[in-house]
mmCIF file of C-alpha atoms in Angstrom:
data_model
loop_
_atom_site.group_PDB
_atom_site.id
_atom_site.type_symbol
_atom_site.label_atom_id
_atom_site.label_comp_id
_atom_site.label_asym_id
_atom_site.label_seq_id
_atom_site.Cartn_x
_atom_site.Cartn_y
_atom_site.Cartn_z
ATOM 1 C CA MET A 677 -15.555 30.979 9.092
ATOM 2 C CA SER A 678 -12.158 32.204 8.275
ATOM 3 C CA MET A 679 -10.318 30.734 5.279
ATOM 4 C CA LYS A 680 -7.772 28.683 7.147
ATOM 5 C CA TYR A 681 -10.578 26.722 8.984
ATOM 6 C CA VAL A 682 -12.188 26.068 5.481
ATOM 7 C CA CYS A 683 -9.126 24.842 4.384
ATOM 8 C CA LEU A 684 -8.413 22.630 7.621
ATOM 9 C CA ILE A 685 -11.896 20.987 7.101
ATOM 10 C CA VAL A 686 -11.472 20.323 3.361
ATOM 11 C CA LEU A 687 -7.947 18.911 4.114
ATOM 12 C CA VAL A 688 -9.353 16.483 6.761
ATOM 13 C CA PHE A 689 -12.367 15.667 4.331
ATOM 14 C CA GLN A 690 -10.010 14.692 1.219
ATOM 15 C CA THR A 691 -7.396 12.832 3.237
ATOM 16 C CA VAL A 692 -10.005 10.735 5.031
ATOM 17 C CA SER A 693 -12.187 10.363 1.745
ATOM 18 C CA ASN A 694 -8.968 9.513 -0.549
ATOM 19 C CA VAL A 695 -8.053 6.306 1.934
ATOM 20 C CA LEU A 696 -11.767 5.179 1.602
ATOM 21 C CA LEU A 697 -11.944 5.567 -1.967
ATOM 22 C CA VAL A 698 -8.793 3.609 -2.516
ATOM 23 C CA ARG A 699 -10.067 1.003 -0.296
ATOM 24 C CA ARG A 700 -13.154 0.813 -2.501
ATOM 25 C CA ALA A 701 -11.454 0.450 -5.426
ATOM 26 C CA ARG A 702 -8.883 -2.077 -4.469
ATOM 27 C CA HIS A 703 -10.813 -5.011 -5.946
ATOM 28 C CA LEU A 704 -11.286 -3.637 -9.449
ATOM 29 C CA ASP A 705 -9.126 -5.170 -12.077
ATOM 30 C CA ILE A 706 -7.550 -1.672 -13.088
ATOM 31 C CA SER A 707 -4.118 -0.490 -14.150
ATOM 32 C CA VAL A 708 -2.376 1.338 -11.108
ATOM 33 C CA PRO A 709 0.143 3.241 -13.691
ATOM 34 C CA VAL A 710 -2.979 4.225 -15.977
ATOM 35 C CA VAL A 711 -4.470 5.884 -12.586
ATOM 36 C CA VAL A 712 -1.428 7.686 -11.529
ATOM 37 C CA LEU A 713 -0.652 8.923 -15.045
ATOM 38 C CA CYS A 714 -4.294 10.383 -15.059
ATOM 39 C CA GLN A 715 -3.941 12.179 -11.945
ATOM 40 C CA GLU A 716 -0.571 13.594 -13.172
ATOM 41 C CA PHE A 717 -2.115 14.831 -16.499
ATOM 42 C CA LEU A 718 -4.862 16.536 -14.239
ATOM 43 C CA LYS A 719 -2.427 18.210 -12.110
ATOM 44 C CA LEU A 720 -0.599 19.487 -15.170
ATOM 45 C CA PHE A 721 -3.744 20.708 -16.772
ATOM 46 C CA THR A 722 -4.637 22.359 -13.519
ATOM 47 C CA CYS A 723 -1.134 24.014 -12.860
ATOM 48 C CA ILE A 724 -1.044 25.381 -16.559
ATOM 49 C CA LEU A 725 -4.531 27.049 -16.086
ATOM 50 C CA ILE A 726 -3.158 28.438 -12.991
ATOM 51 C CA VAL A 727 -0.005 29.935 -14.212
ATOM 52 C CA LEU A 728 -1.733 31.128 -17.368
ATOM 53 C CA TYR A 729 -4.203 33.101 -15.157
ATOM 54 C CA ASN A 730 -1.687 34.572 -12.625
ATOM 55 C CA GLU A 731 1.526 35.096 -14.936
ATOM 56 C CA GLY A 732 0.605 34.721 -18.473
ATOM 57 C CA LEU A 733 1.966 32.727 -21.473
ATOM 58 C CA ASP A 734 5.435 34.345 -21.587
ATOM 59 C CA GLN A 735 6.346 33.105 -18.251
ATOM 60 C CA LEU A 736 5.185 29.603 -18.909
ATOM 61 C CA LYS A 737 7.039 29.479 -22.321
ATOM 62 C CA ARG A 738 10.273 31.253 -20.526
ATOM 63 C CA HIS A 739 10.587 28.994 -17.349
ATOM 64 C CA VAL A 740 9.041 25.534 -18.516
ATOM 65 C CA ILE A 741 9.960 25.259 -22.325
ATOM 66 C CA GLN A 742 12.882 27.617 -22.775
ATOM 67 C CA ASP A 743 14.677 26.937 -19.493
ATOM 68 C CA TRP A 744 14.210 23.172 -20.327
ATOM 69 C CA VAL A 745 17.446 22.327 -18.142
ATOM 70 C CA THR A 746 15.746 23.361 -14.914
ATOM 71 C CA THR A 747 12.546 21.540 -16.075
ATOM 72 C CA LEU A 748 14.806 18.288 -16.331
ATOM 73 C CA LYS A 749 16.303 18.704 -13.118
ATOM 74 C CA VAL A 750 12.746 18.558 -11.561
ATOM 75 C CA GLY A 751 12.706 15.057 -13.016
ATOM 76 C CA VAL A 752 14.212 13.708 -9.842
ATOM 77 C CA PRO A 753 11.496 14.341 -7.393
ATOM 78 C CA ALA A 754 9.096 13.543 -10.369
ATOM 79 C CA LEU A 755 10.398 9.970 -10.873
ATOM 80 C CA LEU A 756 10.080 9.779 -7.156
ATOM 81 C CA TYR A 757 6.763 11.065 -6.509
ATOM 82 C CA VAL A 758 5.385 8.768 -9.439
ATOM 83 C CA ILE A 759 6.692 5.712 -7.602
ATOM 84 C CA GLN A 760 5.416 6.854 -4.482
ATOM 85 C CA ASN A 761 1.976 7.347 -5.720
ATOM 86 C CA GLN A 762 1.893 3.905 -6.996
ATOM 87 C CA LEU A 763 3.478 2.341 -3.828
ATOM 88 C CA LEU A 764 0.614 4.063 -1.619
ATOM 89 C CA PHE A 765 -1.862 2.698 -4.074
ATOM 90 C CA VAL A 766 -0.734 -0.740 -3.473
ATOM 91 C CA SER A 767 -0.330 -0.063 0.337
ATOM 92 C CA LEU A 768 -3.816 1.243 0.743
ATOM 93 C CA ALA A 769 -5.083 -1.997 -0.824
ATOM 94 C CA ASN A 770 -3.320 -3.898 1.526
ATOM 95 C CA LEU A 771 -3.779 -2.314 4.668
ATOM 96 C CA ASP A 772 -6.653 -0.844 6.588
ATOM 97 C CA PRO A 773 -7.124 2.729 6.645
ATOM 98 C CA ALA A 774 -5.930 3.274 10.241
ATOM 99 C CA THR A 775 -2.684 1.431 9.844
ATOM 100 C CA TYR A 776 -2.089 2.935 6.530
ATOM 101 C CA GLN A 777 -2.378 6.552 8.009
ATOM 102 C CA ILE A 778 -0.366 5.961 11.050
ATOM 103 C CA THR A 779 2.555 4.327 9.392
ATOM 104 C CA TYR A 780 2.570 6.859 6.642
ATOM 105 C CA GLN A 781 3.486 9.326 9.455
ATOM 106 C CA LEU A 782 6.753 7.862 9.416
ATOM 107 C CA LYS A 783 7.553 10.291 6.382
ATOM 108 C CA ILE A 784 8.309 12.898 9.214
ATOM 109 C CA LEU A 785 11.034 10.783 10.111
ATOM 110 C CA THR A 786 12.546 10.220 6.765
ATOM 111 C CA THR A 787 11.720 13.976 5.802
ATOM 112 C CA ALA A 788 13.707 15.170 8.899
ATOM 113 C CA VAL A 789 16.754 12.738 8.223
ATOM 114 C CA PHE A 790 16.909 14.123 4.538
ATOM 115 C CA SER A 791 16.612 17.931 5.596
ATOM 116 C CA ILE A 792 19.625 17.089 7.915
ATOM 117 C CA VAL A 793 21.653 15.610 5.435
ATOM 118 C CA LEU A 794 20.619 17.864 2.278
ATOM 119 C CA LEU A 795 19.681 21.046 3.532
ATOM 120 C CA ASN A 796 22.020 21.141 6.704
ATOM 121 C CA LYS A 797 18.963 21.823 8.793
ATOM 122 C CA SER A 798 19.185 21.228 12.725
ATOM 123 C CA ILE A 799 16.224 19.911 14.741
ATOM 124 C CA SER A 800 15.706 20.333 18.314
ATOM 125 C CA LYS A 801 16.083 17.780 21.180
ATOM 126 C CA THR A 802 12.190 17.700 21.589
ATOM 127 C CA GLN A 803 12.022 16.783 17.881
ATOM 128 C CA TRP A 804 14.406 14.109 18.199
ATOM 129 C CA LEU A 805 12.308 12.813 21.159
ATOM 130 C CA SER A 806 9.278 13.170 19.046
ATOM 131 C CA LEU A 807 10.728 11.052 16.163
ATOM 132 C CA LEU A 808 11.691 8.434 18.664
ATOM 133 C CA VAL A 809 8.307 8.416 19.911
ATOM 134 C CA LEU A 810 6.740 8.288 16.552
ATOM 135 C CA THR A 811 8.866 5.281 15.482
ATOM 136 C CA LEU A 812 7.754 3.342 18.864
ATOM 137 C CA GLY A 813 4.054 4.299 18.068
ATOM 138 C CA VAL A 814 4.149 2.872 14.652
ATOM 139 C CA ILE A 815 5.925 -0.474 15.789
ATOM 140 C CA LEU A 816 3.087 -0.762 18.399
ATOM 141 C CA VAL A 817 0.533 -0.328 15.730
ATOM 142 C CA GLN A 818 2.136 -2.852 13.260
ATOM 143 C CA TRP A 819 2.499 -5.158 16.136
ATOM 144 C CA ARG A 820 -1.044 -5.032 17.583
ATOM 145 C CA GLU A 821 -2.352 -8.143 16.989
ATOM 146 C CA ASN A 822 -1.117 -11.837 16.283
ATOM 147 C CA ALA A 823 -4.513 -13.236 15.260
ATOM 148 C CA PRO A 824 -4.754 -14.870 11.813
ATOM 149 C CA ARG A 825 -7.009 -12.775 9.126
ATOM 150 C CA ASP A 826 -9.876 -13.647 7.600
ATOM 151 C CA THR A 827 -8.850 -16.212 4.788
ATOM 152 C CA ALA A 828 -10.957 -14.461 2.372
ATOM 153 C CA ALA A 829 -9.366 -11.243 2.828
ATOM 154 C CA ASP A 830 -5.879 -12.976 2.651
ATOM 155 C CA SER A 831 -6.641 -14.049 -0.793
ATOM 156 C CA THR A 832 -6.479 -10.214 -1.890
ATOM 157 C CA GLU A 833 -4.411 -8.752 0.629
ATOM 158 C CA SER A 834 -1.206 -8.876 2.145
ATOM 159 C CA SER A 835 -0.029 -6.858 5.289
ATOM 160 C CA VAL A 836 3.606 -7.614 4.653
ATOM 161 C CA THR A 837 3.135 -6.308 1.117
ATOM 162 C CA GLY A 838 1.320 -3.048 2.222
ATOM 163 C CA LEU A 839 3.863 -2.555 4.898
ATOM 164 C CA VAL A 840 6.716 -2.798 2.642
ATOM 165 C CA CYS A 841 5.095 -0.450 0.077
ATOM 166 C CA ILE A 842 4.284 2.247 2.687
ATOM 167 C CA LEU A 843 7.822 2.184 4.126
ATOM 168 C CA MET A 844 9.454 2.613 0.924
ATOM 169 C CA ALA A 845 6.789 5.358 0.121
ATOM 170 C CA CYS A 846 7.878 6.889 3.250
ATOM 171 C CA LEU A 847 11.518 7.029 2.086
ATOM 172 C CA THR A 848 10.543 8.474 -1.477
ATOM 173 C CA SER A 849 8.359 11.030 -0.002
ATOM 174 C CA GLY A 850 11.102 12.143 2.307
ATOM 175 C CA PHE A 851 13.925 12.579 -0.218
ATOM 176 C CA ALA A 852 11.280 13.841 -2.952
ATOM 177 C CA GLY A 853 9.911 16.722 -0.693
ATOM 178 C CA VAL A 854 13.279 17.709 0.523
ATOM 179 C CA PHE A 855 14.905 17.686 -2.858
ATOM 180 C CA PHE A 856 11.955 19.651 -4.209
ATOM 181 C CA GLU A 857 12.142 22.230 -1.165
ATOM 182 C CA MET A 858 15.788 22.542 -2.065
ATOM 183 C CA MET A 859 15.052 23.640 -5.777
ATOM 184 C CA LEU A 860 12.321 26.019 -4.390
ATOM 185 C CA LYS A 861 14.964 27.600 -2.145
ATOM 186 C CA ASN A 862 17.637 28.046 -5.173
ATOM 187 C CA THR A 863 14.881 29.171 -7.548
ATOM 188 C CA GLY A 864 15.589 31.894 -9.865
ATOM 189 C CA GLY A 865 12.197 33.822 -9.362
ATOM 190 C CA GLN A 866 10.019 31.112 -10.315
ATOM 191 C CA SER A 867 6.784 30.847 -8.671
ATOM 192 C CA VAL A 868 5.661 27.631 -6.751
ATOM 193 C CA TRP A 869 3.134 27.316 -9.510
ATOM 194 C CA ILE A 870 5.619 27.270 -12.241
ATOM 195 C CA ARG A 871 7.721 24.686 -10.160
ATOM 196 C CA ASN A 872 4.607 22.613 -9.751
ATOM 197 C CA THR A 873 3.985 22.880 -13.622
ATOM 198 C CA GLN A 874 7.621 21.685 -14.331
ATOM 199 C CA LEU A 875 7.211 18.854 -11.815
ATOM 200 C CA ALA A 876 3.698 17.622 -13.187
ATOM 201 C CA LEU A 877 5.288 17.783 -16.678
ATOM 202 C CA CYS A 878 8.123 15.504 -15.666
ATOM 203 C CA SER A 879 5.639 13.181 -13.680
ATOM 204 C CA CYS A 880 3.657 12.930 -16.808
ATOM 205 C CA ALA A 881 6.638 11.706 -19.070
ATOM 206 C CA VAL A 882 7.757 9.353 -16.375
ATOM 207 C CA GLY A 883 4.471 8.096 -15.824
ATOM 208 C CA PHE A 884 3.959 7.589 -19.243
ATOM 209 C CA ALA A 885 7.372 5.770 -19.934
ATOM 210 C CA ASN A 886 6.364 3.750 -16.862
ATOM 211 C CA LEU A 887 3.079 2.755 -18.427
ATOM 212 C CA LEU A 888 4.795 1.747 -21.764
ATOM 213 C CA ILE A 889 7.267 -0.585 -19.850
ATOM 214 C CA THR A 890 5.150 -2.132 -17.457
ATOM 215 C CA GLU A 891 1.691 -2.374 -18.744
ATOM 216 C CA GLN A 892 1.978 -3.353 -22.400
ATOM 217 C CA ASN A 893 0.227 -6.918 -21.844
ATOM 218 C CA PHE A 894 -2.606 -5.501 -19.587
ATOM 219 C CA ILE A 895 -3.365 -2.688 -22.132
ATOM 220 C CA ALA A 896 -3.033 -5.126 -25.152
ATOM 221 C CA THR A 897 -5.547 -7.389 -23.708
ATOM 222 C CA LYS A 898 -7.937 -5.555 -21.608
ATOM 223 C CA GLY A 899 -7.408 -1.785 -22.833
ATOM 224 C CA VAL A 900 -6.243 1.382 -21.107
ATOM 225 C CA PHE A 901 -9.293 2.455 -18.870
ATOM 226 C CA HIS A 902 -10.434 -1.322 -18.249
ATOM 227 C CA ASP A 903 -12.777 -1.540 -15.243
ATOM 228 C CA PHE A 904 -12.519 2.209 -14.672
ATOM 229 C CA GLN A 905 -15.712 2.843 -12.547
ATOM 230 C CA PRO A 906 -16.983 5.981 -10.875
ATOM 231 C CA VAL A 907 -14.971 5.421 -7.798
ATOM 232 C CA VAL A 908 -11.799 5.241 -9.577
ATOM 233 C CA TYR A 909 -12.395 8.765 -11.143
ATOM 234 C CA ALA A 910 -13.158 9.867 -7.730
ATOM 235 C CA VAL A 911 -9.758 8.596 -6.734
ATOM 236 C CA ILE A 912 -8.086 10.294 -9.510
ATOM 237 C CA LEU A 913 -9.629 13.665 -8.697
ATOM 238 C CA SER A 914 -8.747 13.431 -4.832
ATOM 239 C CA GLN A 915 -5.256 12.464 -5.572
ATOM 240 C CA ALA A 916 -4.543 15.045 -8.196
ATOM 241 C CA TYR A 917 -5.905 17.909 -5.869
ATOM 242 C CA GLY A 918 -4.531 16.510 -2.678
ATOM 243 C CA GLY A 919 -1.057 18.067 -3.235
ATOM 244 C CA LEU A 920 -2.599 21.346 -4.516
ATOM 245 C CA LEU A 921 -4.769 21.645 -1.370
ATOM 246 C CA ILE A 922 -1.890 21.215 0.852
ATOM 247 C CA GLY A 923 -0.204 24.259 -0.732
ATOM 248 C CA LEU A 924 -3.516 26.202 0.043
ATOM 249 C CA VAL A 925 -3.479 25.143 3.617
ATOM 250 C CA VAL A 926 0.219 26.263 4.049
ATOM 251 C CA LYS A 927 -0.608 29.495 2.308
ATOM 252 C CA TYR A 928 -3.831 30.476 4.160
ATOM 253 C CA ALA A 929 -3.230 28.531 7.574
ATOM 254 C CA ASP A 930 -0.202 27.352 9.449
ATOM 255 C CA ASN A 931 2.088 24.106 9.809
ATOM 256 C CA ILE A 932 0.211 23.565 13.164
ATOM 257 C CA LEU A 933 -3.305 23.493 11.615
ATOM 258 C CA LYS A 934 -1.969 21.130 8.903
ATOM 259 C CA VAL A 935 -0.677 18.733 11.709
ATOM 260 C CA PHE A 936 -4.161 18.828 13.513
ATOM 261 C CA ALA A 937 -5.625 18.114 10.085
ATOM 262 C CA THR A 938 -3.419 15.104 10.219
ATOM 263 C CA SER A 939 -4.225 14.045 13.606
ATOM 264 C CA ILE A 940 -8.157 14.243 13.169
ATOM 265 C CA SER A 941 -7.483 12.384 9.778
ATOM 266 C CA ILE A 942 -5.935 9.603 11.680
ATOM 267 C CA ILE A 943 -8.576 9.634 14.478
ATOM 268 C CA LEU A 944 -11.523 9.273 11.751
ATOM 269 C CA SER A 945 -9.681 6.691 9.669
ATOM 270 C CA SER A 946 -9.298 4.530 12.746
ATOM 271 C CA LEU A 947 -12.872 4.829 13.885
ATOM 272 C CA ILE A 948 -14.107 4.150 10.211
ATOM 273 C CA GLY A 949 -11.812 1.271 10.082
ATOM 274 C CA ILE A 950 -13.182 -0.332 13.265
ATOM 275 C CA PHE A 951 -17.122 0.528 13.040
ATOM 276 C CA TYR A 952 -17.362 0.717 9.005
ATOM 277 C CA PHE A 953 -14.908 -1.724 7.458
ATOM 278 C CA ALA A 954 -14.845 -3.993 10.392
ATOM 279 C CA GLU A 955 -11.158 -4.302 9.291
ATOM 280 C CA LEU A 956 -9.572 -3.373 12.617
ATOM 281 C CA THR A 957 -9.838 -4.749 16.104
ATOM 282 C CA PHE A 958 -9.177 -2.197 18.746
ATOM 283 C CA THR A 959 -6.372 -3.231 21.193
ATOM 284 C CA MET A 960 -4.383 -1.583 24.163
ATOM 285 C CA LYS A 961 -1.255 -1.881 21.515
ATOM 286 C CA PHE A 962 -3.060 -0.202 18.975
ATOM 287 C CA GLY A 963 -4.468 2.567 21.084
ATOM 288 C CA LEU A 964 -1.252 3.228 22.710
ATOM 289 C CA GLY A 965 0.525 3.350 19.386
ATOM 290 C CA LEU A 966 -2.338 6.021 18.214
ATOM 291 C CA ILE A 967 -1.599 7.935 21.015
ATOM 292 C CA LEU A 968 2.068 8.001 20.599
ATOM 293 C CA VAL A 969 1.971 8.722 17.050
ATOM 294 C CA LEU A 970 -0.655 11.506 17.384
ATOM 295 C CA SER A 971 1.518 13.065 20.331
ATOM 296 C CA SER A 972 4.767 12.788 18.315
ATOM 297 C CA THR A 973 3.322 14.708 15.468
ATOM 298 C CA VAL A 974 2.220 17.545 17.505
ATOM 299 C CA LEU A 975 5.508 17.850 19.369
ATOM 300 C CA TYR A 976 7.442 17.763 16.121
ATOM 301 C CA SER A 977 5.620 20.654 14.599
ATOM 302 C CA MET A 978 5.367 22.797 17.943
ATOM 303 C CA TYR A 979 8.984 22.786 18.911
ATOM 304 C CA PRO A 980 11.361 23.425 16.501
ATOM 305 C CA ALA A 981 14.995 23.879 16.563
ATOM 306 C CA LYS A 982 15.886 27.709 17.361
ATOM 307 C CA LYS A 983 17.530 29.669 14.430
ATOM 308 C CA LYS A 984 21.084 30.561 15.322
ATOM 309 C CA ALA A 985 21.819 34.087 15.660
ATOM 310 C CA GLU A 986 23.640 35.784 12.668
#
């Protein structure tokens, strides 16, 4: 089996398992900012090891420490990624896996809009159509049922809270991703791993500041790692290495394979939500919305705008 298919299988497994792990951890009395900070520290540690192995200590000091102005600039996407990670955690605690996965595909729409505004990119007519189809599909998924939810679930979950959080996460994801891409294109010879190290370092600083500001009472009364169970450590590992895994997919595979991984993950999450968690009732509206979202994701990837001749 070639490396690209190995990456595809691992990415599908990571995406689905991450959703299920967070759903399992949603009832624990933990501090979300602590979880986010732990995963950023793990990213930073991993990126430093990779840079030391591939480029050496001198490159690390030169680009991360001595070029501190550029490192500070990475603080913009770092702040947004920390916010995004917390929003996704809250949204997953309040939405079933399938609805979460499908609605989060709106990040394609926000990324496209910010790419046009910040990077002056153009998108094809087919891509515009796919964005319209994507939006319609998400609306159908969110509008799939009017039946009241179980009162026991309502006591700990709120669909409105989950929806608001995931929509905000789509906005932060789109802007942060395009801003970071803009920095990579304007890079002065730095590798992607150097940039990832700068990003993780800034994310740790932002996450630590957020922890001090928002969780003082929680930490004072319960402690930093209150109610940390094995599933929480699994969430941290999955979240930390998920982004790095996407980098491997881009390196060894291609964007189309990444889209197929996303589509398979959405289908698996839907099936698990229906048959395992019993949180989701399959309806015609949900099925149609699922088909529209999957179709739009494939369309957007396979029909990009043609580059203009120089």
